[in-house]
Each structure stands twice: as structure tokens, then as C-alpha cells.
PDB file of C-alpha atoms and ligand atoms in Angstrom:
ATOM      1  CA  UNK A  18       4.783   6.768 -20.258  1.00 93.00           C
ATOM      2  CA  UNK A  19       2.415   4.195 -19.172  1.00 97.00           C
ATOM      3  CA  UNK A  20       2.877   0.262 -20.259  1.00 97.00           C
ATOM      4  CA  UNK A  21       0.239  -1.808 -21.366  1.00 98.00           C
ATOM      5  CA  UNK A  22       0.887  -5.448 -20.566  1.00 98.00           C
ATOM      6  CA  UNK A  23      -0.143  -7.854 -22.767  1.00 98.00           C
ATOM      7  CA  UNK A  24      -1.773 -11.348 -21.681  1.00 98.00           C
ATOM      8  CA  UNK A  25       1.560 -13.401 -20.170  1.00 98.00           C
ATOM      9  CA  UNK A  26       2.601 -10.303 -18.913  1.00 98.00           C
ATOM     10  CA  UNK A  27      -0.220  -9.685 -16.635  1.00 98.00           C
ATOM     11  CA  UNK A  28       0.192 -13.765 -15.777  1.00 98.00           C
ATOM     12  CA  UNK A  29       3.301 -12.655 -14.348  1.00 98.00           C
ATOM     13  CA  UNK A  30       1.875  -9.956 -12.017  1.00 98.00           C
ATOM     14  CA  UNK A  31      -0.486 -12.266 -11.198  1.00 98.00           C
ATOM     15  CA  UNK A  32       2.130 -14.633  -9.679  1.00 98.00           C
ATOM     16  CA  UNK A  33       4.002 -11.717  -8.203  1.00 99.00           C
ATOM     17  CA  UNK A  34       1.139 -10.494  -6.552  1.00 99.00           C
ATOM     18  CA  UNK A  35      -0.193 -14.115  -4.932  1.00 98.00           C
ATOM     19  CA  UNK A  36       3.977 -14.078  -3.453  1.00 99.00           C
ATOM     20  CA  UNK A  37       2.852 -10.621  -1.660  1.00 99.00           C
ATOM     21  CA  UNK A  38      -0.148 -11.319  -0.516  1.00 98.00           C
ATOM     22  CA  UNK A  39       1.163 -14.729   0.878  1.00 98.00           C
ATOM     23  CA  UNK A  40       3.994 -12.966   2.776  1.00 98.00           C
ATOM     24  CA  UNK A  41       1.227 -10.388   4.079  1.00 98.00           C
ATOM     25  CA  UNK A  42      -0.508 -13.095   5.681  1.00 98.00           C
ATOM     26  CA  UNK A  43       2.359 -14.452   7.208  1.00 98.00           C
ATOM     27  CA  UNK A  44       3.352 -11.375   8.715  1.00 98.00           C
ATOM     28  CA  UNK A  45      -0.488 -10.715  10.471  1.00 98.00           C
ATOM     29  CA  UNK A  46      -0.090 -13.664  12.073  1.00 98.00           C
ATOM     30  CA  UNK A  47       3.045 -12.799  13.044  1.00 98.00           C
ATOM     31  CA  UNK A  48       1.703  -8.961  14.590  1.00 98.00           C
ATOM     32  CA  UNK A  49       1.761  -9.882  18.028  1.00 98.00           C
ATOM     33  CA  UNK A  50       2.932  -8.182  21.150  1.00 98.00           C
ATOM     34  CA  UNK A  51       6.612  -8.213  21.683  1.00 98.00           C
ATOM     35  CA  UNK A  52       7.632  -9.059  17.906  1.00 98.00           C
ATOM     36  CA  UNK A  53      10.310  -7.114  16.533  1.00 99.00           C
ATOM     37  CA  UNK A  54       9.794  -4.765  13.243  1.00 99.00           C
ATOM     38  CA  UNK A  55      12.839  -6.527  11.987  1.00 99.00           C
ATOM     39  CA  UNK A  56      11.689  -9.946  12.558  1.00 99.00           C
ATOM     40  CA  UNK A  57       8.922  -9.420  10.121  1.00 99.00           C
ATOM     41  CA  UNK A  58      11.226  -8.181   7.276  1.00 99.00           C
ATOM     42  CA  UNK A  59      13.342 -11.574   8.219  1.00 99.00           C
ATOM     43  CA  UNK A  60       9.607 -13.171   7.337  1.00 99.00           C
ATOM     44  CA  UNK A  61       9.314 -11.350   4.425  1.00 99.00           C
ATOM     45  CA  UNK A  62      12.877 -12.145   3.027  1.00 98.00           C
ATOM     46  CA  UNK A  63      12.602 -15.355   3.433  1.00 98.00           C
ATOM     47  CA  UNK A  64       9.265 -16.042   2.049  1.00 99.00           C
ATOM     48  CA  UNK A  65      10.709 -14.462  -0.664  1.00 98.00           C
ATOM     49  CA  UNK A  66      14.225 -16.150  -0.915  1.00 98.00           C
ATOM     50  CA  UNK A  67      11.868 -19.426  -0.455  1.00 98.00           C
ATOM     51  CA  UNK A  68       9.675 -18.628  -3.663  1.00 98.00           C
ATOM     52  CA  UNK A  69      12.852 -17.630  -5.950  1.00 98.00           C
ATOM     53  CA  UNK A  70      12.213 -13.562  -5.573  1.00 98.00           C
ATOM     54  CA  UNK A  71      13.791 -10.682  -4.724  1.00 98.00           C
ATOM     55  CA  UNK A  72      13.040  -7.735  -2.709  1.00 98.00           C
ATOM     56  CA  UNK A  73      13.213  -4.893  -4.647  1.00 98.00           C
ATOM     57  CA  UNK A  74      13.256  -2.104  -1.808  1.00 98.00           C
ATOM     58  CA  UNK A  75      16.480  -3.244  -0.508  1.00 98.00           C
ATOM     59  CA  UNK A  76      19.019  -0.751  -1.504  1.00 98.00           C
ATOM     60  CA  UNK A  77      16.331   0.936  -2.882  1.00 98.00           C
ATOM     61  CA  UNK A  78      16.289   5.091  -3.052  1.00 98.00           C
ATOM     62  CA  UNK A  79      19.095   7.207  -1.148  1.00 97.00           C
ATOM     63  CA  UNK A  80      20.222   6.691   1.457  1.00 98.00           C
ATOM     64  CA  UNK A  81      19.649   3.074   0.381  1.00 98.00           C
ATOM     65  CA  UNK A  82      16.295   1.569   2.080  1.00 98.00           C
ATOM     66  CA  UNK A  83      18.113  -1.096   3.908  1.00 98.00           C
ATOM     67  CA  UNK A  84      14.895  -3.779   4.229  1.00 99.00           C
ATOM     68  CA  UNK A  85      12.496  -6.067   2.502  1.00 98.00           C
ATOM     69  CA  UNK A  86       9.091  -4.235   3.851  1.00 99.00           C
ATOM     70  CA  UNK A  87       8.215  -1.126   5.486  1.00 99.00           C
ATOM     71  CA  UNK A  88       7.143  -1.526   8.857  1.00 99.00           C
ATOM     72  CA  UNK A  89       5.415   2.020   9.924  1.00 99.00           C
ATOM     73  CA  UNK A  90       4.064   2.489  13.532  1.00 99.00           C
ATOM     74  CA  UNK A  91       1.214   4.212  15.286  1.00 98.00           C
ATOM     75  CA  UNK A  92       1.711   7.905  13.709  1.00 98.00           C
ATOM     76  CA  UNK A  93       4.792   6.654  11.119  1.00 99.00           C
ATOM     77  CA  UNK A  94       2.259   6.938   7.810  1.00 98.00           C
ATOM     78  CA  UNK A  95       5.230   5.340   5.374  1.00 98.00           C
ATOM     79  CA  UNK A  96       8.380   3.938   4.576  1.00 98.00           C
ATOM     80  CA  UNK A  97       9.008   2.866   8.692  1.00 99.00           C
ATOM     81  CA  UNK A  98      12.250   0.777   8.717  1.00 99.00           C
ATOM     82  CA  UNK A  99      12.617  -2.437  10.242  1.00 99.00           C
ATOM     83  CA  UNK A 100      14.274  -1.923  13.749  1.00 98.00           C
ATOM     84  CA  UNK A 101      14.370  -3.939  17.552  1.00 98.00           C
ATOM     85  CA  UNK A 102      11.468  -1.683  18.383  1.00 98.00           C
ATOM     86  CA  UNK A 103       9.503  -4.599  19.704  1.00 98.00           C
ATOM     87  CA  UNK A 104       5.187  -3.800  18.727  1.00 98.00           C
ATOM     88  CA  UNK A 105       3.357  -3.528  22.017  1.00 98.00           C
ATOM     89  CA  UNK A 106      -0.609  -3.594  22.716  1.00 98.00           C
ATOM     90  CA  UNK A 107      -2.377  -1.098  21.419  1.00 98.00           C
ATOM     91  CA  UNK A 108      -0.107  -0.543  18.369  1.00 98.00           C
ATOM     92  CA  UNK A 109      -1.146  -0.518  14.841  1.00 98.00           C
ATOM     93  CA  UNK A 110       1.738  -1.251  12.173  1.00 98.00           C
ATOM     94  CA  UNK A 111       1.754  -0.878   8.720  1.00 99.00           C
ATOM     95  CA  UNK A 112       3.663  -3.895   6.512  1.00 99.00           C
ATOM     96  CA  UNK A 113       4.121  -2.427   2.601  1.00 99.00           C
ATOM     97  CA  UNK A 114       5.981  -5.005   1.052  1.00 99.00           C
ATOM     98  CA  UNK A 115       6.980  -5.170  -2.907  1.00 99.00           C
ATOM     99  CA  UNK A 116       8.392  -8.170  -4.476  1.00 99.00           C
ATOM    100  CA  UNK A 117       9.686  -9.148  -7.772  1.00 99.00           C
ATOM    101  CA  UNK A 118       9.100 -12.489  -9.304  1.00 98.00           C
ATOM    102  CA  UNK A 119       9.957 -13.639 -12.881  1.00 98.00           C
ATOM    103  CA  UNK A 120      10.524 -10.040 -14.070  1.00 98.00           C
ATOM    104  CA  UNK A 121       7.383  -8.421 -12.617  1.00 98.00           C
ATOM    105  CA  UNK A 122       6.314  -6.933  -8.694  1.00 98.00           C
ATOM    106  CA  UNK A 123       3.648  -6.700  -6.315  1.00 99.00           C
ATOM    107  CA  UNK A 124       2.978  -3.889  -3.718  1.00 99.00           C
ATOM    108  CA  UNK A 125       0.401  -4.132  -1.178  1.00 99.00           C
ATOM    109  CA  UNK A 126       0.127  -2.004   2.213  1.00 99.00           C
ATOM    110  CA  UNK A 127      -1.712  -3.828   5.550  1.00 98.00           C
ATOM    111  CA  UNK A 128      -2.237  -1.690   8.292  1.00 98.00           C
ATOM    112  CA  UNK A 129      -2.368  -4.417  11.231  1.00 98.00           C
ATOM    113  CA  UNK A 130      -3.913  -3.940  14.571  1.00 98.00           C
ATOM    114  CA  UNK A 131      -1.710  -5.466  17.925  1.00 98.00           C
ATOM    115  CA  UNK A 132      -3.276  -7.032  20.547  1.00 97.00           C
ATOM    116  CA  UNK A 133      -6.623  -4.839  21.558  1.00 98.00           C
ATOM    117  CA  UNK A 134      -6.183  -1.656  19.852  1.00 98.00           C
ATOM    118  CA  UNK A 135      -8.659   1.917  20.988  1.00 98.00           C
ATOM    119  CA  UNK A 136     -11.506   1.955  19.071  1.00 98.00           C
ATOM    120  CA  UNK A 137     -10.905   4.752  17.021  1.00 98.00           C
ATOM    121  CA  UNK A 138      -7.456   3.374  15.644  1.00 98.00           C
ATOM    122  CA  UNK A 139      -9.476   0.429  14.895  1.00 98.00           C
ATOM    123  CA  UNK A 140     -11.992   2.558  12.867  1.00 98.00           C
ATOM    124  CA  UNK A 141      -9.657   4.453  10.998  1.00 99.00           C
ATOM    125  CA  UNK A 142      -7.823   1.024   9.602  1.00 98.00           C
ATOM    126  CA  UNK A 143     -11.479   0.356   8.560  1.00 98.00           C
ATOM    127  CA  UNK A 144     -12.072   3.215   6.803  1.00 98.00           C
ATOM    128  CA  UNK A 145      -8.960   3.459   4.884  1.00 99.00           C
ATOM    129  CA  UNK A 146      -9.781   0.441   3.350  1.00 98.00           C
ATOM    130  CA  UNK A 147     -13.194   1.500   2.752  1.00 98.00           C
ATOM    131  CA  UNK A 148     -10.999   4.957   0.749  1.00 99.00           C
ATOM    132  CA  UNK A 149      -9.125   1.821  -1.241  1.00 99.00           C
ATOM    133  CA  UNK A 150     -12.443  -0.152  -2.448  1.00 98.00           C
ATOM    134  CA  UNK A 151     -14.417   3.100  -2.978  1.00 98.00           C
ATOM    135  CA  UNK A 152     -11.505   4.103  -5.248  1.00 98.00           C
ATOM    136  CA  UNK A 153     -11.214   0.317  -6.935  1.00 98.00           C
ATOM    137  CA  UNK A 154     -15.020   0.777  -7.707  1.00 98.00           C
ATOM    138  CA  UNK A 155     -13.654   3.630 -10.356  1.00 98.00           C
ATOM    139  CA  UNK A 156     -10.750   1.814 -11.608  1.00 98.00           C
ATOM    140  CA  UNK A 157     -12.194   0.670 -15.036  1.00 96.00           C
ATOM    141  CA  UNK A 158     -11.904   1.259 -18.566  1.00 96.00           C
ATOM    142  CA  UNK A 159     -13.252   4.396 -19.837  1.00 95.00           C
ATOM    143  CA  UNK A 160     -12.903   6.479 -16.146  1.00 98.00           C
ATOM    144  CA  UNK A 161      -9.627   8.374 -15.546  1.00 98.00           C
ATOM    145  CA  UNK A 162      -7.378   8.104 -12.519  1.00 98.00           C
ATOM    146  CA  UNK A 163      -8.844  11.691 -10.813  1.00 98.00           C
ATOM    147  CA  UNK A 164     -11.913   9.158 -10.384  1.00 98.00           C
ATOM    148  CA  UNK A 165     -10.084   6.970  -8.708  1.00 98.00           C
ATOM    149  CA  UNK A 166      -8.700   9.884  -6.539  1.00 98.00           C
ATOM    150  CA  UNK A 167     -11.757  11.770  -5.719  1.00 98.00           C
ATOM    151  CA  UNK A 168     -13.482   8.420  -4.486  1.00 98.00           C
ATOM    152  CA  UNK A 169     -10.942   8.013  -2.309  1.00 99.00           C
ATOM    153  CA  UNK A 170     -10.513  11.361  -1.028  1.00 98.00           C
ATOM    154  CA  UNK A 171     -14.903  12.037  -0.544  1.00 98.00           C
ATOM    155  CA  UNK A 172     -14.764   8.688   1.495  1.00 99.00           C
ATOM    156  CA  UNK A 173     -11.622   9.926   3.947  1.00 99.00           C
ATOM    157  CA  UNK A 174     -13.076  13.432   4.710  1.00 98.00           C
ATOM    158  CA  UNK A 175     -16.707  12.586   4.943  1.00 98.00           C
ATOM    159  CA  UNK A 176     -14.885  10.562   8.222  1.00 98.00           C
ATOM    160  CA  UNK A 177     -12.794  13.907   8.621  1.00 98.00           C
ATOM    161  CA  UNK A 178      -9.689  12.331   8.147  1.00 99.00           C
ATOM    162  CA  UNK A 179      -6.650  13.728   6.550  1.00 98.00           C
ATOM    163  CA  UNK A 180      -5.445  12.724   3.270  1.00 98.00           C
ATOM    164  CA  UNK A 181      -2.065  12.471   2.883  1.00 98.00           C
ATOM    165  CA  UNK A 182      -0.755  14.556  -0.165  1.00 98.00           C
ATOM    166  CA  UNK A 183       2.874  14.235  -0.244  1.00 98.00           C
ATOM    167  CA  UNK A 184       3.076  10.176  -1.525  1.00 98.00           C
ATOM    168  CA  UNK A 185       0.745   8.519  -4.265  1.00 98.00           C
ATOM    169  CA  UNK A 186      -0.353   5.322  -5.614  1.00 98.00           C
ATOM    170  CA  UNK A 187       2.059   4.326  -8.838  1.00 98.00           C
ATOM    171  CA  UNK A 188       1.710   2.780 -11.989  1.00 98.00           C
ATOM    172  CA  UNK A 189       4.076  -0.831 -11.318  1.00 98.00           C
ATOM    173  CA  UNK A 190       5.184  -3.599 -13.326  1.00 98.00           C
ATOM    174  CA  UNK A 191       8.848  -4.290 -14.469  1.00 98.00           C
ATOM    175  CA  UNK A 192       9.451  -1.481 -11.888  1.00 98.00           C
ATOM    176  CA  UNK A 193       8.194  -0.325  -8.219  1.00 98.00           C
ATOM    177  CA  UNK A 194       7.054   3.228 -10.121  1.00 98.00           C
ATOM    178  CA  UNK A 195       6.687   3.628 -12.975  1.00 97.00           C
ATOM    179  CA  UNK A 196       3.438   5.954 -14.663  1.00 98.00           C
ATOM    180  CA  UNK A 197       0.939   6.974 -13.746  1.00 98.00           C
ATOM    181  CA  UNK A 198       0.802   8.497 -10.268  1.00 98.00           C
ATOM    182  CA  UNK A 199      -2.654   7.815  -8.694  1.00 98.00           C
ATOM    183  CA  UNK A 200      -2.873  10.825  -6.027  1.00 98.00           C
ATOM    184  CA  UNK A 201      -5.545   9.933  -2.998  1.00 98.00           C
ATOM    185  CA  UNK A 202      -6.924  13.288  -3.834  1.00 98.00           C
ATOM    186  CA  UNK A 203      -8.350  15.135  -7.217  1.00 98.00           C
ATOM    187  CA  UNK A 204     -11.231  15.720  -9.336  1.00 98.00           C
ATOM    188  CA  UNK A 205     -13.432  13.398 -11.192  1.00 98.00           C
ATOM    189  CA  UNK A 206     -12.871  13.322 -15.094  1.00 98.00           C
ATOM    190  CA  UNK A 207      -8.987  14.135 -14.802  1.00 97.00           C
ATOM    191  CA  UNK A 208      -5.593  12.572 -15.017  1.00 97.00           C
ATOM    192  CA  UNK A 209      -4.796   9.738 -16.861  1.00 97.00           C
ATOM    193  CA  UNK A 210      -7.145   7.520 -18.851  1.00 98.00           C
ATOM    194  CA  UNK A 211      -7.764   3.642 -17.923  1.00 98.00           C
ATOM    195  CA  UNK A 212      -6.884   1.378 -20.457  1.00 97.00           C
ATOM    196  CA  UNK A 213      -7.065  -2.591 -20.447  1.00 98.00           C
ATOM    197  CA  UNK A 214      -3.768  -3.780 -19.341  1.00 98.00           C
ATOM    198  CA  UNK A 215      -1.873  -1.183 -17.233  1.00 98.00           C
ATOM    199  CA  UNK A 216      -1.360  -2.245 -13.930  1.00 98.00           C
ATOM    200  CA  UNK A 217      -1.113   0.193 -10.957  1.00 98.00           C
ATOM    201  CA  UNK A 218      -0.980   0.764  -7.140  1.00 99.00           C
ATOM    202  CA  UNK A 219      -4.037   2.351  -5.303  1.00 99.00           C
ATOM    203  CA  UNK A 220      -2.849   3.208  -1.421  1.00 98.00           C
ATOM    204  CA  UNK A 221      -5.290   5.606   0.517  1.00 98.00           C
ATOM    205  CA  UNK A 222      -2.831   7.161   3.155  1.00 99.00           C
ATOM    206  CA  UNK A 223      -5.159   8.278   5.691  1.00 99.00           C
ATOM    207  CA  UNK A 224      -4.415  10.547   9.003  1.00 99.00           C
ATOM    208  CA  UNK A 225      -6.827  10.940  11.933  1.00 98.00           C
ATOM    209  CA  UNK A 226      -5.719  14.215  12.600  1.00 98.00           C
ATOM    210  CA  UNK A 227      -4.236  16.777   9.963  1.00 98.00           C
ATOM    211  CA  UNK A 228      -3.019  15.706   6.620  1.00 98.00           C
ATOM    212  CA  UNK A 229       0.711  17.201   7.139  1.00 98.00           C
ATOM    213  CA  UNK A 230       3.708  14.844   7.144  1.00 99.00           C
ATOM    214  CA  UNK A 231       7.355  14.853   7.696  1.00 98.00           C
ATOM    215  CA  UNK A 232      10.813  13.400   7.188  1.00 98.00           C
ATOM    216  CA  UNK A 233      12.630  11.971  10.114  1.00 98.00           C
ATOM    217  CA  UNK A 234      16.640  12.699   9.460  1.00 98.00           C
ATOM    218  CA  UNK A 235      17.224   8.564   8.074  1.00 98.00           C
ATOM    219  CA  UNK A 236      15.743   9.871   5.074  1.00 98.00           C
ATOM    220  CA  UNK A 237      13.067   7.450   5.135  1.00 98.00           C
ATOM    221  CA  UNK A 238      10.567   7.597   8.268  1.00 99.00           C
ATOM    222  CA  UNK A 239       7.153   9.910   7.707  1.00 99.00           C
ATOM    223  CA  UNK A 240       5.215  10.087  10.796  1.00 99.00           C
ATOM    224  CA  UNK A 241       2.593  13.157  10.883  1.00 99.00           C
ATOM    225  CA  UNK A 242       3.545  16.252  12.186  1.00 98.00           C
ATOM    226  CA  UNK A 243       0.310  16.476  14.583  1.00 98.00           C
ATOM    227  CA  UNK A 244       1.636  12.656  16.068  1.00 98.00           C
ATOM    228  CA  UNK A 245      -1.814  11.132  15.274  1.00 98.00           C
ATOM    229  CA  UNK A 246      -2.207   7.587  14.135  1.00 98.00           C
ATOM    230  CA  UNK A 247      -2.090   7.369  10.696  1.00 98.00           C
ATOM    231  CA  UNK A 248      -3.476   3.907   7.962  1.00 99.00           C
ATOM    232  CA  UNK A 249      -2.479   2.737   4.602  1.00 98.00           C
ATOM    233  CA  UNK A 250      -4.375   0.147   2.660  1.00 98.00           C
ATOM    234  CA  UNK A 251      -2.876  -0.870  -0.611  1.00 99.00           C
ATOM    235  CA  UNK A 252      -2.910  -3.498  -3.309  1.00 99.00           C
ATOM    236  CA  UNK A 253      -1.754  -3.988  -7.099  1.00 99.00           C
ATOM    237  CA  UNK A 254      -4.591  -3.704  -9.316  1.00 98.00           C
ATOM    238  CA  UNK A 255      -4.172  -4.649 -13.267  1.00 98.00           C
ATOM    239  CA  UNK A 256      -6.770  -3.275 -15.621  1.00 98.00           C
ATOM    240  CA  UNK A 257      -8.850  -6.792 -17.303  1.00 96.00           C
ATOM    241  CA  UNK A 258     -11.861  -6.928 -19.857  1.00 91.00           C
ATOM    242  CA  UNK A 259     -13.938  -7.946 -16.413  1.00 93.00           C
ATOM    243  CA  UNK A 260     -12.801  -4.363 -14.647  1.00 95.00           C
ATOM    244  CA  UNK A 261     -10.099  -3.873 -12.095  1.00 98.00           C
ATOM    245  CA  UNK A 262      -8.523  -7.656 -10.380  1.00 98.00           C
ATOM    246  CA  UNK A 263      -6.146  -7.031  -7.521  1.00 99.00           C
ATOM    247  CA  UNK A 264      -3.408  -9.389  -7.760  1.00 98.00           C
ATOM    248  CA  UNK A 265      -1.893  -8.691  -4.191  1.00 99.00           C
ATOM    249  CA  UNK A 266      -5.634  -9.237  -2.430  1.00 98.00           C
ATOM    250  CA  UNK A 267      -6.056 -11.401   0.252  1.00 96.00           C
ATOM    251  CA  UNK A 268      -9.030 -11.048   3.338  1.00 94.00           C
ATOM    252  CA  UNK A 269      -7.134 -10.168   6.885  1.00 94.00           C
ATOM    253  CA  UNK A 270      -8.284 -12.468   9.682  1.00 91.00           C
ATOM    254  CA  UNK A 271      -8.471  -9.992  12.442  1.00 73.00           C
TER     255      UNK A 271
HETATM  256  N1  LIG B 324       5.600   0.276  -1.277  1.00 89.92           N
HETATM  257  C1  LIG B 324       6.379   1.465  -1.112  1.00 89.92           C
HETATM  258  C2  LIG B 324       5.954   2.506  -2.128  1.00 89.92           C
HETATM  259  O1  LIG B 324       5.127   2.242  -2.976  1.00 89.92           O
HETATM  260  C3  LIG B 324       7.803   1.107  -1.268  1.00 89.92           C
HETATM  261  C4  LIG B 324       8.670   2.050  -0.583  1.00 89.92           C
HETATM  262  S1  LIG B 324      10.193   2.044  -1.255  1.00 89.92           S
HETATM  263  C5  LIG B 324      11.228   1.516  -0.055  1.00 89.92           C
HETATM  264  O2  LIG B 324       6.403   3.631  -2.092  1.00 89.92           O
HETATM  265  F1  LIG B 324      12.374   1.334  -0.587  1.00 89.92           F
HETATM  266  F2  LIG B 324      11.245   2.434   0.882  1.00 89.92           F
HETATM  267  F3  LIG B 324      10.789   0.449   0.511  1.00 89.92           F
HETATM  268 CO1  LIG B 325       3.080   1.364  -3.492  1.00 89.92          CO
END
């Protein structure tokens, strides 16, 4: 079923959100060469621990998720866990990191670029977060999620990238998921309608090569199966009178 906040409630994403995007920037700056996955979760958790959060993906899922973020590498699409693999030049990494403040969460995805990165790595980050904003542009009262999905996947494959079908953008709120799922793929006109106050995830998981994924055997790791690079761009978007305001958002600086 989906929830429909009411006014205080969608304060409180609000102020989860700005906690997200505020531990996002932190960890950019921190995605140099030689910096440990794990030392950005110890970022994130302490941002976190600092602002009077929590981090809802630790313990999360089975086997328990047993970090604050995701950190997900070169080909690694989602759900990477922080390790002492130390990021080298040339690498992109993805940080997805939820957090919970005053009974409510924010998700957002950065795919970050290390040091000088090949040009077409650099390209696809851009272009996935074209996918996101081409999808936000249908995230309104009155349009359905498919439009949402269709936007996003028409922007991906007119690059001829892969759209990841196996994990979806998720309705959030007093939960990580909750309804509806917002697939990066569909038709226009279908899926659930938009209504004022609901409060979802749109995350374009986008593949340079084919779409097909996998699970590594921690239960966790999904890297594609061709070992191309792989992006994810994703923020929390609540549903206002004045269209679709991500709470998450904040501008990268390089
Ligand atoms: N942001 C991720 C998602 O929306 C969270 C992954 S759950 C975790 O799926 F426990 F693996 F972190
Ligand atoms: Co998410």
C-alpha cells in the first residue's frame, strides 16, 4: 500500500534527506586514490552518529548487510560492501547511503569518479544522471510511475546502455521500501498513480555493456556478468503541490 505523508511528515524527510546528502558530500571529497571502501562507511557512520541518526542498512536483509553505505566498484552495479580494497585511479565507486532521522529516511546513490577516470566511464556517470532527471521530469501529479520508467529507460538505450532489471527505485519513508516499486524500465501510462505526498526513490542503474547482473556468494555484491562498468544515480523525491522536490539533492563538485 502506498503512504501519503501529510505536511510534518514530509518536514521530516526533508531533514532526513539534507543528513544524506550532507554525508554524500563528505564522502566525494573523500573519493581519492588510496582511500579505503570502509573508511567511507566510518564517514558515513559518524556523520550520522554526529546528527542523532541511525543507519538503517546495518543488519539490514540476510545475511545481515554489515555497513552504513554501499560502496560498489567499477563493474559492482549495487549493494558493494565496505572492505580494505583501497580505490585506485581510474575507478568509479558508487556511495548509496540511507539514513533515518526522527522517524523518517533518505536514500540517495552517487556514482563518484577517482582521480582521472577513461572517458567513457566518465560519460556513462553523466548519462545516468541524465536517466534520473529525465525520469524526475515525469514524477508529478496526474502521470503514473511507468512514466517515470520509460523516461528513464528511452534516455539509457538511446546511449545503448543496459538497464538494469533485477533492482528498482522504492517507495520510502518510515521504511527503506516500502510501495511502490519504480522499475528503470516500462511503458508510459502504467503502474502506479502519483499522488501529492508519497515519497519515493528514483535510481537509474545503468550498464555500459549488457543489462545482466549477478550475485557474488556474500549475498550482497552485484557486479555485471559481462564485467563492464556499471552507474547509479539516485535521490529521494516527495510528491509537493509545486511537482517532484528531492530531499537528498545536492550538486557534485567534480
Ligand atoms: N539504497 C539501497 C537500496 O535502495 C540500500 C541497500 S540495502 C543494504 O536498495 F542493506 F544493502 F544496504
Ligand atoms: Co534506494
Amino acid at each position: 500500500m502506498v503512504e501519503i505523508l501529510n505536511d510534518s511528515e514530509l518536514d521530516k524527510m526533508r531533514a532526513a534527506g539534507r543528513l544524506v546528502a550532507k554525508i554524500l558530500k563528505a564522502l566525494e571529497k573523500a573519493a581519492v586514490p588510496g582511500v579505503t571502501t570502509k573508511e567511507l562507511d566510518d564517514i558515513a557512520q559518524d556523520i550520522i552518529k554526529e546528527a542523532g541518526g541511525s543507519a538503517p542498512c546495518v543488519g539490514y536483509g540476510r545475511p545481515p548487510f554489515p555497513a552504513a553505505i554501499c560502496t560498489s566498484v567499477n563493474e559492482v552495479v549495487v549493494h558493494g560492501i565496505p572492505s580494505s580494497r583501497k580505490l585506485c585511479e581510474g575507478d568509479i565507486v558508487t556511495c548509496d547511503v540511507v539514513a533515518e532521522l526522527d522517524g523518517f529516511m533518505g536514500d540517495a546513490a552517487r556514482t563518484f569518479l577517482i582521480g582521472e577516470v577513461s572517458e567513457d566511464k566518465r560519460l556513462l556517470v553523466e548519462r545516468t544522471k541524465e536517466c534520473f532527471f529525465k525520469g524526475l521530469e515525469q514524477a508529478h501529479e496526474g502521470n503514473r510511475i511507468g512514466d517515470i520508467s520509460h523516461a528513464v529507460q528511452t534516455c539509457a538505450e538511446s546511449y545503448g546502455y543496459g538497464v538494469v532489471r533485477e533492482l528498482e527505485g522504492h517507495g520510502i519513508g518510515r521504511n527503506m521500501h516500502q510501495d511502490p516499486d519504480v522499475p528503470n524500465y516500462g511503458k508510459p501510462g502504467r503502474g502506479h498513480r502519483i499522488y501529492k505526498g508519497m515519497a519515493f526513490c528514483i535510481e537509474p542503474m545503468i550498464t555500459m555493456g549488457r543489462r545482466e547482473v549477478y550475485l557474488e556468494s556474500d549475498g550482497w555484491t552485484v557486479p555485471t556478468c559481462d564485467g563492464l562498468p556499471s552507474a547509479h544515480y539516485e535521490n529521494t523525491i516527495i510528491i509537493t503541490d509545486q511537482g517532484p522536490e528531492m530531499t537528498t539533492y545536492y550538486e557534485e563538485e567534480k
